[in-house]
PDB file of N, CA and C in Angstrom:
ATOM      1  N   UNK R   1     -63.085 115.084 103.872  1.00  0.00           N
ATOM      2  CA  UNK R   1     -63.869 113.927 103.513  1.00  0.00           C
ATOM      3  C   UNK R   1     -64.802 113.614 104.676  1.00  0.00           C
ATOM      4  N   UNK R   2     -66.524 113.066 104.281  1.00  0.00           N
ATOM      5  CA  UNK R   2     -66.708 112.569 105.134  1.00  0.00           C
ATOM      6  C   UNK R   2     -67.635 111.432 105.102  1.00  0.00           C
ATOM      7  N   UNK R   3     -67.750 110.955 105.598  1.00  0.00           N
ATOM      8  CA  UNK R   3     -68.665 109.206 105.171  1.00  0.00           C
ATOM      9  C   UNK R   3     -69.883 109.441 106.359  1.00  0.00           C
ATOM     10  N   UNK R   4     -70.839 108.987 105.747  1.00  0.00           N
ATOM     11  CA  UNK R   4     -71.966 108.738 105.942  1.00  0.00           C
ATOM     12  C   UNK R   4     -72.782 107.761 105.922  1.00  0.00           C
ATOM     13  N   UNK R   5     -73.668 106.909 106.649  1.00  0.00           N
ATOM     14  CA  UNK R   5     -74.021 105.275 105.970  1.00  0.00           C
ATOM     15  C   UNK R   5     -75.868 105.735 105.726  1.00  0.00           C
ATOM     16  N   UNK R   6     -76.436 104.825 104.854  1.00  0.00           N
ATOM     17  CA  UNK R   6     -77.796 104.503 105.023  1.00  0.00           C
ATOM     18  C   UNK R   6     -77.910 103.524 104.393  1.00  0.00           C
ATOM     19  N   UNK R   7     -78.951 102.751 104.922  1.00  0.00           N
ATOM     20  CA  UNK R   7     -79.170 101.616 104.303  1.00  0.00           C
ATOM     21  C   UNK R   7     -78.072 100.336 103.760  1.00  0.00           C
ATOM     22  N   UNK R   8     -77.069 100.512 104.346  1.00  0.00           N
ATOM     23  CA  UNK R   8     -75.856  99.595 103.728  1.00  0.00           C
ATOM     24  C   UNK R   8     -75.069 100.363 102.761  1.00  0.00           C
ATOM     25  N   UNK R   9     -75.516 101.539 102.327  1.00  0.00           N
ATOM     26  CA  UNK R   9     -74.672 102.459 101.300  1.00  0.00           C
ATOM     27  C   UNK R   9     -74.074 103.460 102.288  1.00  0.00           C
ATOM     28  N   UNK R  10     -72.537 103.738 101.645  1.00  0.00           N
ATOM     29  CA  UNK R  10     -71.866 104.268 102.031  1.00  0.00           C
ATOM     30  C   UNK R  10     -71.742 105.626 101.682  1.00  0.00           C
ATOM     31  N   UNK R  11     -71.770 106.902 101.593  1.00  0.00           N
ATOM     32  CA  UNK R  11     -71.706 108.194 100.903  1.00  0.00           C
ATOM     33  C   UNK R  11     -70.521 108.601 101.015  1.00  0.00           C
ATOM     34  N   UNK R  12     -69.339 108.843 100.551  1.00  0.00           N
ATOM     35  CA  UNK R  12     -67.905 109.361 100.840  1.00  0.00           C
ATOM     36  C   UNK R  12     -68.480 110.938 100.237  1.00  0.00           C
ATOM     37  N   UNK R  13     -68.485 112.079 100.753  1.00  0.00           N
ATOM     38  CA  UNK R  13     -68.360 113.285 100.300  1.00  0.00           C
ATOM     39  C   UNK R  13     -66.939 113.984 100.626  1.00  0.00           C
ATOM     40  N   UNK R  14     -66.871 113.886  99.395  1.00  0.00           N
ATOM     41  CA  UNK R  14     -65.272 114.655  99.416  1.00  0.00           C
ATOM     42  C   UNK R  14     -64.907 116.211  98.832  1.00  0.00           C
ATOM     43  N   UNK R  15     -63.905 116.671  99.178  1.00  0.00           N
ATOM     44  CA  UNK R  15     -63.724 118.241  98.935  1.00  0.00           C
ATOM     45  C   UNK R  15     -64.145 118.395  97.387  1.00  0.00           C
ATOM     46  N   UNK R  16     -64.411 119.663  96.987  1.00  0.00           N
ATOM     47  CA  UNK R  16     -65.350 120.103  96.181  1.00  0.00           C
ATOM     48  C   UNK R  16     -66.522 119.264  95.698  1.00  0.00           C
ATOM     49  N   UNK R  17     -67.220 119.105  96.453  1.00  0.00           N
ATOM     50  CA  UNK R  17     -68.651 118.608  96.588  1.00  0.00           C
ATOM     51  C   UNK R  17     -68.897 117.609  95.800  1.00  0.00           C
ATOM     52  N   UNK R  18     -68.114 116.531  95.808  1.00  0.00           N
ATOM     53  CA  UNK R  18     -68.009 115.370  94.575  1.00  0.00           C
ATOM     54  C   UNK R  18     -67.779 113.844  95.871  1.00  0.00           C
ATOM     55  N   UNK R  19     -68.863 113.308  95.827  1.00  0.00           N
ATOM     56  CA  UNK R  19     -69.406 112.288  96.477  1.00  0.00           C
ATOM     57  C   UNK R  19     -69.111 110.769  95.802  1.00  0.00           C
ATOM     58  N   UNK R  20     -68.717 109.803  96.140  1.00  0.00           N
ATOM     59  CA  UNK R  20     -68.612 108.269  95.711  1.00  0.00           C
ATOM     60  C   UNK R  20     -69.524 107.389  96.752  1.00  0.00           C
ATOM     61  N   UNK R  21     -70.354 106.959  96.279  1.00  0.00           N
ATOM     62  CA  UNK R  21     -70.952 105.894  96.570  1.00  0.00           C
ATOM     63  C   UNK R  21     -70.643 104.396  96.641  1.00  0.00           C
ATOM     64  N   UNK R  22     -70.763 103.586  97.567  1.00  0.00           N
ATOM     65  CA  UNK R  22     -70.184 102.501  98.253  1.00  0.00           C
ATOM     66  C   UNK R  22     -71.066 101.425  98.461  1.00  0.00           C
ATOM     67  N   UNK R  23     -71.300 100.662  98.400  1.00  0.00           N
ATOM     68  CA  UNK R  23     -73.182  99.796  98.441  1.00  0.00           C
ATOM     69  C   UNK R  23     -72.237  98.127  98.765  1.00  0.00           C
ATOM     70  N   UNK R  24     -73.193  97.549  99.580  1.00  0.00           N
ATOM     71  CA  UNK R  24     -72.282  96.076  99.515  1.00  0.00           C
ATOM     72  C   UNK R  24     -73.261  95.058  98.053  1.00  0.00           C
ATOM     73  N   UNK R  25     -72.353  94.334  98.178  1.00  0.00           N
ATOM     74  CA  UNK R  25     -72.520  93.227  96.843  1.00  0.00           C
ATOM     75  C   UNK R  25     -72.502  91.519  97.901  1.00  0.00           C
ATOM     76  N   UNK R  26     -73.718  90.965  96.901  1.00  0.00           N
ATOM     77  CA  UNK R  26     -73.756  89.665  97.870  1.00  0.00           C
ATOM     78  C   UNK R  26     -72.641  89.080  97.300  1.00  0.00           C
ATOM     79  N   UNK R  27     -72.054  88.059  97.729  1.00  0.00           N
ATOM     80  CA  UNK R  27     -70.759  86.863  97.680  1.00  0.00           C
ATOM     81  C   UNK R  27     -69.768  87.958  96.918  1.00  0.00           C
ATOM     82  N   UNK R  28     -69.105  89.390  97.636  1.00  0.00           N
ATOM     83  CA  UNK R  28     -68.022  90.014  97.542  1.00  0.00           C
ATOM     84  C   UNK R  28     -66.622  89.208  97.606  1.00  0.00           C
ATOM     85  N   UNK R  29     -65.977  89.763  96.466  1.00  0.00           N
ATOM     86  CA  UNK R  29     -64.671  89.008  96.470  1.00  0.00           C
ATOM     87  C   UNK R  29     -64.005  89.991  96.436  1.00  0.00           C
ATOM     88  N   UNK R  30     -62.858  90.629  97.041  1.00  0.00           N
ATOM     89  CA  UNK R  30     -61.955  92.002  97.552  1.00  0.00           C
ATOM     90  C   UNK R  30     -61.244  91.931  96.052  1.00  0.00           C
ATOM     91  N   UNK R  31     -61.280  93.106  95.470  1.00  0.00           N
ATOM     92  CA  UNK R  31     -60.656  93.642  94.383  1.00  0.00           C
ATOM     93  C   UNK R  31     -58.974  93.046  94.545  1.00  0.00           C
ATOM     94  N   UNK R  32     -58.145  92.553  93.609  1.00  0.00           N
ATOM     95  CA  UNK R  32     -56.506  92.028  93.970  1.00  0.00           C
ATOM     96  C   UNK R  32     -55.929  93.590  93.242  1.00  0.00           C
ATOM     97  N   UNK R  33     -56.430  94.286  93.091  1.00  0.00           N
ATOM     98  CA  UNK R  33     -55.731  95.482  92.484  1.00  0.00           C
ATOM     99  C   UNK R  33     -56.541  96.984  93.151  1.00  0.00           C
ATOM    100  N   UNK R  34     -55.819  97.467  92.621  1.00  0.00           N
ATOM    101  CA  UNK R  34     -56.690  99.107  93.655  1.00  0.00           C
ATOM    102  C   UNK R  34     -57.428  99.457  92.774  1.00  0.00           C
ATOM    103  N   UNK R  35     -58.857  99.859  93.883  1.00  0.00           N
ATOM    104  CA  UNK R  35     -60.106 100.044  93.294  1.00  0.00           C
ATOM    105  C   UNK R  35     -60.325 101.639  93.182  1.00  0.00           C
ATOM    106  N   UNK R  36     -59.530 102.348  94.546  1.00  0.00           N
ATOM    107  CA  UNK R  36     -59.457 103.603  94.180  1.00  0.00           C
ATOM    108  C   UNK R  36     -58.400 104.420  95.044  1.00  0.00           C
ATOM    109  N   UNK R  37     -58.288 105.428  94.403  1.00  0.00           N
ATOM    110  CA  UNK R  37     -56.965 106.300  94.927  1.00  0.00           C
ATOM    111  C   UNK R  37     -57.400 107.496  94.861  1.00  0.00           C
ATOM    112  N   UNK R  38     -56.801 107.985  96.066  1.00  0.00           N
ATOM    113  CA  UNK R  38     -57.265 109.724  96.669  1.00  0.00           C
ATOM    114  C   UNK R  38     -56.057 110.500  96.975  1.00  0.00           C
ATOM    115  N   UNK R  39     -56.063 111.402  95.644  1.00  0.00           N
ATOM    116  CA  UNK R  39     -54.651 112.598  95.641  1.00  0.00           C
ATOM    117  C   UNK R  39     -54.845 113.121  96.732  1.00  0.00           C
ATOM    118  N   UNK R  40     -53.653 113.154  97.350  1.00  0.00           N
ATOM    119  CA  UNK R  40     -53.366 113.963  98.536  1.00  0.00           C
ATOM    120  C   UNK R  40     -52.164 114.919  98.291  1.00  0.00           C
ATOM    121  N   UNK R  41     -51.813 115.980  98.948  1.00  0.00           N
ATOM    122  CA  UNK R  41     -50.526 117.000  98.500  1.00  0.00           C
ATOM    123  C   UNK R  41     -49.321 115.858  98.952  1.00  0.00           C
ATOM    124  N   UNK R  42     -49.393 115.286 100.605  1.00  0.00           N
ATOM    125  CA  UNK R  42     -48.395 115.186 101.040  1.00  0.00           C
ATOM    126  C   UNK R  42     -48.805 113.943 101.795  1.00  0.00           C
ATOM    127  N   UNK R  43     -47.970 112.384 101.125  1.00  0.00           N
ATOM    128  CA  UNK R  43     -48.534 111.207 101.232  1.00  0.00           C
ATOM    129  C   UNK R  43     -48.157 110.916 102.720  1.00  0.00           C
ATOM    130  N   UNK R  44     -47.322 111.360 103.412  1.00  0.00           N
ATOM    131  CA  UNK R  44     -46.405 110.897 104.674  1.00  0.00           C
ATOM    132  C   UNK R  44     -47.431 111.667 105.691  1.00  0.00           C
ATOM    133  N   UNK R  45     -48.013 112.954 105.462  1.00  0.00           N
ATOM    134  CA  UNK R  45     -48.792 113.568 106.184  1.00  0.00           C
ATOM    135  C   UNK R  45     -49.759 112.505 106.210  1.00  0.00           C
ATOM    136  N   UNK R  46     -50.746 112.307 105.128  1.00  0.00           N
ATOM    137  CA  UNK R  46     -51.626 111.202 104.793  1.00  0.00           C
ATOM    138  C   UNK R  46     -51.902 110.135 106.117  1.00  0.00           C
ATOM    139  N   UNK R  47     -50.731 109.266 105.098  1.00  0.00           N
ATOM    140  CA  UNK R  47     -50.064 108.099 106.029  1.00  0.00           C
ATOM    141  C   UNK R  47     -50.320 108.528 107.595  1.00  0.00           C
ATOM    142  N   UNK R  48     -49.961 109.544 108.332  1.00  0.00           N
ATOM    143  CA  UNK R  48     -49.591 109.693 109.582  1.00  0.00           C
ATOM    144  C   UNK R  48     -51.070 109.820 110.163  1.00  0.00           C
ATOM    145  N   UNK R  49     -51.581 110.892 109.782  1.00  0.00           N
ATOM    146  CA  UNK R  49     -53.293 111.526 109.794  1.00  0.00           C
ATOM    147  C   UNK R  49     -54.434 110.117 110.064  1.00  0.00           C
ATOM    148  N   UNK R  50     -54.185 109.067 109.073  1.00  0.00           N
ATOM    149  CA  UNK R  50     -54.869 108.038 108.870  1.00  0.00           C
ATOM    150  C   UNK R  50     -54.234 106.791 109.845  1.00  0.00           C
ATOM    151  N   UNK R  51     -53.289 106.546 109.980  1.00  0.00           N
ATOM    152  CA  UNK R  51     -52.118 105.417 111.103  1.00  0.00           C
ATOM    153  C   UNK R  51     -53.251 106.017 112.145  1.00  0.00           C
ATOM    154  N   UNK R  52     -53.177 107.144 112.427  1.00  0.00           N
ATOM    155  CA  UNK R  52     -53.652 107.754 114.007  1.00  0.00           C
ATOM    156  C   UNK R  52     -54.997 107.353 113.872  1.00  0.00           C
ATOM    157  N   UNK R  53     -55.997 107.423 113.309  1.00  0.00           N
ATOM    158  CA  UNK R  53     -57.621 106.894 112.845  1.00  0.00           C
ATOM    159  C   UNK R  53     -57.096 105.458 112.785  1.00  0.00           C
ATOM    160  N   UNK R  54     -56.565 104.677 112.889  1.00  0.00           N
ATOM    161  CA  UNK R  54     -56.328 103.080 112.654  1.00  0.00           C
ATOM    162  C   UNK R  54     -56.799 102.412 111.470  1.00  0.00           C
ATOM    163  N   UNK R  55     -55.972 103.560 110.674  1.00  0.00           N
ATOM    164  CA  UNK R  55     -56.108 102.568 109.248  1.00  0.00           C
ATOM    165  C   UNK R  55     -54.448 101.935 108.967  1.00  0.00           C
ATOM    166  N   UNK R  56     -54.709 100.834 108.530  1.00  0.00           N
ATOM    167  CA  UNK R  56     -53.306  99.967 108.686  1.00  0.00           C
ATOM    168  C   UNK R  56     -52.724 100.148 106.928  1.00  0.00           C
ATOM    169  N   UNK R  57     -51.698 100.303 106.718  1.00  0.00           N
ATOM    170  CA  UNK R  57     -50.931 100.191 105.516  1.00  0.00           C
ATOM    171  C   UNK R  57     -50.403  99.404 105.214  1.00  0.00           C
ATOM    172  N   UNK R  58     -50.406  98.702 104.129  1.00  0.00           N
ATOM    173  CA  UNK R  58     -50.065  97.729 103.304  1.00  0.00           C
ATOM    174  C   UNK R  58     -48.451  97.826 103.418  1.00  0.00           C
ATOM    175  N   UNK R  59     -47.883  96.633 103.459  1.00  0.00           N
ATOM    176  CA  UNK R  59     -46.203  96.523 103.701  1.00  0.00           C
ATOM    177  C   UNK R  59     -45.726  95.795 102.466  1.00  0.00           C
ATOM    178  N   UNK R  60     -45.325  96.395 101.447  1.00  0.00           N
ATOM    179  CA  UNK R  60     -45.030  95.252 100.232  1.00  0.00           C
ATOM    180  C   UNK R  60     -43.048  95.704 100.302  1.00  0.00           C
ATOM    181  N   UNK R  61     -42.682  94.149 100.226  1.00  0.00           N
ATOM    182  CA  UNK R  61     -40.976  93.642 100.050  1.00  0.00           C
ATOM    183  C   UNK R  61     -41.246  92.867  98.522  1.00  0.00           C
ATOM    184  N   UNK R  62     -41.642  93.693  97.660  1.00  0.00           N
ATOM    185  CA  UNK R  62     -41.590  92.725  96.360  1.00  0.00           C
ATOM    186  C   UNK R  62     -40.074  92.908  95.729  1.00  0.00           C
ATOM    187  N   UNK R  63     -39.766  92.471  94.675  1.00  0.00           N
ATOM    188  CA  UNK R  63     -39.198  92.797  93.608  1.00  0.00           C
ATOM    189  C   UNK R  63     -39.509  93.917  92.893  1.00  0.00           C
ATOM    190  N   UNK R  64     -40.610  94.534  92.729  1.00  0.00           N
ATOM    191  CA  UNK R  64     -40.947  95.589  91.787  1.00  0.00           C
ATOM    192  C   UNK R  64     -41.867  96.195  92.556  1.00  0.00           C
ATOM    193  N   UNK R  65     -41.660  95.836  93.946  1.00  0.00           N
ATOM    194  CA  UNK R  65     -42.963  96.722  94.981  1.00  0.00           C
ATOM    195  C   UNK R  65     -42.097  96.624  96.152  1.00  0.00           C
ATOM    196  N   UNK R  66     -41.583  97.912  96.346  1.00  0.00           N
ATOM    197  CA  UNK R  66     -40.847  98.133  97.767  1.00  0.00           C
ATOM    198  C   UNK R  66     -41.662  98.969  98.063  1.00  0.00           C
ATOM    199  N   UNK R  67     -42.165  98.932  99.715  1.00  0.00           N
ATOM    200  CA  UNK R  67     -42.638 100.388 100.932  1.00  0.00           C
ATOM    201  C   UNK R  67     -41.448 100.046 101.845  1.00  0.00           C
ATOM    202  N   UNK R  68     -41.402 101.373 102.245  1.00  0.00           N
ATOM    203  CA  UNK R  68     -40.927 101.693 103.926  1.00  0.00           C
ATOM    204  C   UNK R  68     -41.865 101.169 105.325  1.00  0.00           C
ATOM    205  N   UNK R  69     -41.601 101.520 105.955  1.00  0.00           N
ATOM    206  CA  UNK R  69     -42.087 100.858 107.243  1.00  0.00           C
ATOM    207  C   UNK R  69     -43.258 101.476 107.458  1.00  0.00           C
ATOM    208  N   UNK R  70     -43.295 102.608 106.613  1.00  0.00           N
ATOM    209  CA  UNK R  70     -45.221 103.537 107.193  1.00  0.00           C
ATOM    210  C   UNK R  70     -45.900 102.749 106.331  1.00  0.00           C
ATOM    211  N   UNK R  71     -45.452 102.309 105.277  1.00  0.00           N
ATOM    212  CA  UNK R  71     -46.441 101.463 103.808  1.00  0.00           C
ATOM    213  C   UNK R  71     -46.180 102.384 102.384  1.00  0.00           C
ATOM    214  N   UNK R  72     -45.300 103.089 102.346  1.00  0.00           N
ATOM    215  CA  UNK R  72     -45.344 103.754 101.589  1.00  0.00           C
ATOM    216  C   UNK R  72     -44.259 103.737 100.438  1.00  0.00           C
ATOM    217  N   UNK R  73     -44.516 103.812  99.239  1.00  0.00           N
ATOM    218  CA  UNK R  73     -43.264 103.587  98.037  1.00  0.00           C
ATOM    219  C   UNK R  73     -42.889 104.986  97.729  1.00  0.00           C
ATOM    220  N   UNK R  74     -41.297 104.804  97.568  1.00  0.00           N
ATOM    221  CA  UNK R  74     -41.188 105.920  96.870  1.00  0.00           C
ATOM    222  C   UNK R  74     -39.976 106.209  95.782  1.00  0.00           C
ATOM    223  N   UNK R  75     -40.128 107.054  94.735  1.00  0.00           N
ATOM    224  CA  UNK R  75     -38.912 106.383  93.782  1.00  0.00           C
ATOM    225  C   UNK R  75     -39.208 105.723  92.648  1.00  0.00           C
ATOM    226  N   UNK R  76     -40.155 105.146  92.604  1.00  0.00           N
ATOM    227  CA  UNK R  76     -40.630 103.646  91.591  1.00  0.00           C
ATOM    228  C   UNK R  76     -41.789 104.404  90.626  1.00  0.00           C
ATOM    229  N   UNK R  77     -42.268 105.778  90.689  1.00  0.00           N
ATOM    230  CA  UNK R  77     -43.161 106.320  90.352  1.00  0.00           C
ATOM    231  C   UNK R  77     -43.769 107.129  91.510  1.00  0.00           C
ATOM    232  N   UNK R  78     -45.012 107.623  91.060  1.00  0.00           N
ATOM    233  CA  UNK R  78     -45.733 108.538  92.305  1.00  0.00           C
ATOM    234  C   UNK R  78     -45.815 107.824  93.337  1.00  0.00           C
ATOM    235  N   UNK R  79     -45.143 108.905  94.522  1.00  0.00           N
ATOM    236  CA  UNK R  79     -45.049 108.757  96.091  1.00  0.00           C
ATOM    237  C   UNK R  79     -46.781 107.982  96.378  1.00  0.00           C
ATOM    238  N   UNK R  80     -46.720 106.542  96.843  1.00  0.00           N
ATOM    239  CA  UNK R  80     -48.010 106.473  97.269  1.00  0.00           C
ATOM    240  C   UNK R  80     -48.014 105.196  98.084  1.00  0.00           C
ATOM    241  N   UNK R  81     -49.007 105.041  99.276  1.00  0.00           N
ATOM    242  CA  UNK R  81     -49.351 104.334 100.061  1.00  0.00           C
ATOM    243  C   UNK R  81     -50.579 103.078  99.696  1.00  0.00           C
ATOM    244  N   UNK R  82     -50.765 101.803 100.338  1.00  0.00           N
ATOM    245  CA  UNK R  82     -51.906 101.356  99.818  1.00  0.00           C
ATOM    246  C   UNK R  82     -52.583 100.086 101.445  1.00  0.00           C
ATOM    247  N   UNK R  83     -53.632 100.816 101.258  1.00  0.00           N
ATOM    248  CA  UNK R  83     -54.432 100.375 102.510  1.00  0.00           C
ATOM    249  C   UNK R  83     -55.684  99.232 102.145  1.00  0.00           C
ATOM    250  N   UNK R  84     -56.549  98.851 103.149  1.00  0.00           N
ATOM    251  CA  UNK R  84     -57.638  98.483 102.657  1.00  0.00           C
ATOM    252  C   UNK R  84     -58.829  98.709 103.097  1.00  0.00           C
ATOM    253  N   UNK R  85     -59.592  98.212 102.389  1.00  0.00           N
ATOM    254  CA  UNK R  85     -61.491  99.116 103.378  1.00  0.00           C
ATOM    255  C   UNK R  85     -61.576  97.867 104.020  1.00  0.00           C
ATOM    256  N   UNK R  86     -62.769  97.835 104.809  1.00  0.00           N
ATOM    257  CA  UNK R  86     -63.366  96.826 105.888  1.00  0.00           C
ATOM    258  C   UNK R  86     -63.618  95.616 104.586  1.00  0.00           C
ATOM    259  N   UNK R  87     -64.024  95.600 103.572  1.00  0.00           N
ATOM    260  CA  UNK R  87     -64.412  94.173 102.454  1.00  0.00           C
ATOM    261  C   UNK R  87     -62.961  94.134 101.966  1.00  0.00           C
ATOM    262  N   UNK R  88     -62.096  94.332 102.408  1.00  0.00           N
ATOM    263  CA  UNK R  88     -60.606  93.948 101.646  1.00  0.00           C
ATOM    264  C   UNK R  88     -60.140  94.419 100.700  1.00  0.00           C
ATOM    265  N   UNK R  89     -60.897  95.129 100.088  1.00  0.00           N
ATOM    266  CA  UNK R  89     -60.625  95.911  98.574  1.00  0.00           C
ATOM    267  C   UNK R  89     -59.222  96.598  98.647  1.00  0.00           C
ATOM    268  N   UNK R  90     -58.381  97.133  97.601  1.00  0.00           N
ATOM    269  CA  UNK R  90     -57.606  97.814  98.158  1.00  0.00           C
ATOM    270  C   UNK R  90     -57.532  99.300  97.542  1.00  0.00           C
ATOM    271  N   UNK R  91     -57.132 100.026  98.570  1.00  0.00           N
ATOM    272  CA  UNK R  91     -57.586 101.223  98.301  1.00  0.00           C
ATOM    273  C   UNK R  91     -55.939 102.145  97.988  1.00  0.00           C
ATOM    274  N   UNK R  92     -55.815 103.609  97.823  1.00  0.00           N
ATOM    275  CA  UNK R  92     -54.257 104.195  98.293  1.00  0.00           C
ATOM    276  C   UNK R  92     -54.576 105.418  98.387  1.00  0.00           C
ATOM    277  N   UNK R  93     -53.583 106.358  99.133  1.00  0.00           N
ATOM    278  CA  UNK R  93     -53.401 107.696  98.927  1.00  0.00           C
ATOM    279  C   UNK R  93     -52.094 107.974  98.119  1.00  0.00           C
ATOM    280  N   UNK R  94     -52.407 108.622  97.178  1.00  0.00           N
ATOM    281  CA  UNK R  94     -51.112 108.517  95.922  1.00  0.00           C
ATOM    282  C   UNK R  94     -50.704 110.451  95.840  1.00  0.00           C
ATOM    283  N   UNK R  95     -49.698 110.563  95.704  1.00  0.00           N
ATOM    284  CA  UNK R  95     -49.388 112.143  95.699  1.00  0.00           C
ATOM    285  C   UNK R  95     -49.520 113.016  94.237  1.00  0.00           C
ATOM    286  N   UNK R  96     -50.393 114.250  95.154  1.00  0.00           N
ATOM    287  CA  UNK R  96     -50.938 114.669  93.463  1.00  0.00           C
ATOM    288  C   UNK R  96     -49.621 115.480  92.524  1.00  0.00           C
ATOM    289  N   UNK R  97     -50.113 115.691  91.487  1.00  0.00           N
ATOM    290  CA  UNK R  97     -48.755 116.187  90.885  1.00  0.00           C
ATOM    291  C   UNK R  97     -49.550 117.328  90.179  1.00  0.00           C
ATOM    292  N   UNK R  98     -48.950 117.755  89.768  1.00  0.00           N
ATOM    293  CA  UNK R  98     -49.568 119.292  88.994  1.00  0.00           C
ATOM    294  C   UNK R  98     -50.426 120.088  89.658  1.00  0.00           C
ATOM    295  N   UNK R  99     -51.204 120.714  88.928  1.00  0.00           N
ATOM    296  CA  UNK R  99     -52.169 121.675  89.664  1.00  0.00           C
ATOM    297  C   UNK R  99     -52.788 120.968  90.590  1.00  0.00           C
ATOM    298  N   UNK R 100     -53.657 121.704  91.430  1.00  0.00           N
ATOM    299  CA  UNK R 100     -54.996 120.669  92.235  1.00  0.00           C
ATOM    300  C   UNK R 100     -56.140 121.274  91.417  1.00  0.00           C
TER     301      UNK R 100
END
């Protein structure tokens, strides 16, 4: 992956040449649910790769939302982590399943 800025837009180019675009919005209000999620093989690798870049992981003690201490659930459905971008949105790395 790699990010790029111009003009206030963001370019995420990601493996096989498939790009998401990022742009700010005036009076932004941070998404309360995840806006997007990026299959990874191996979420703990993820997690570790990204901790070291200082991206912080979300710590949920719910009732129906347990993580471990990296931020990460597992058990409850697909192995996955959930972080946030600089506007609060929330984002995750979720583990892919089947083919890639």
């Amino acid at each position: 992956m790699d990010v790029t800025e111009s003009h206030g837009i963001l370019t995420l180019r990601l493996a096989g040449a498939k790009n998401v675009l990022i742009y700010p919005k005036p009076n932004h209000v941070p998404a309360i649910f995840t806006v997007l999620y990026f299959p990874v093989r191996d979420v703990d690798r993820a997690v570790d790769e990204l901790t070291k870049r200082g991206v912080r992981f979300e710590i949920y003690d719910l009732p129906d939302l347990k993580t471990d201490k990296k931020g990460i659930m597992r058990g409850n459905g697909p192995t996955i982590a959930w972080f946030k971008d600089p506007a609060g949105n929330i984002l995750s790395v979720i583990e892919q399943t089947g083919t890639p």
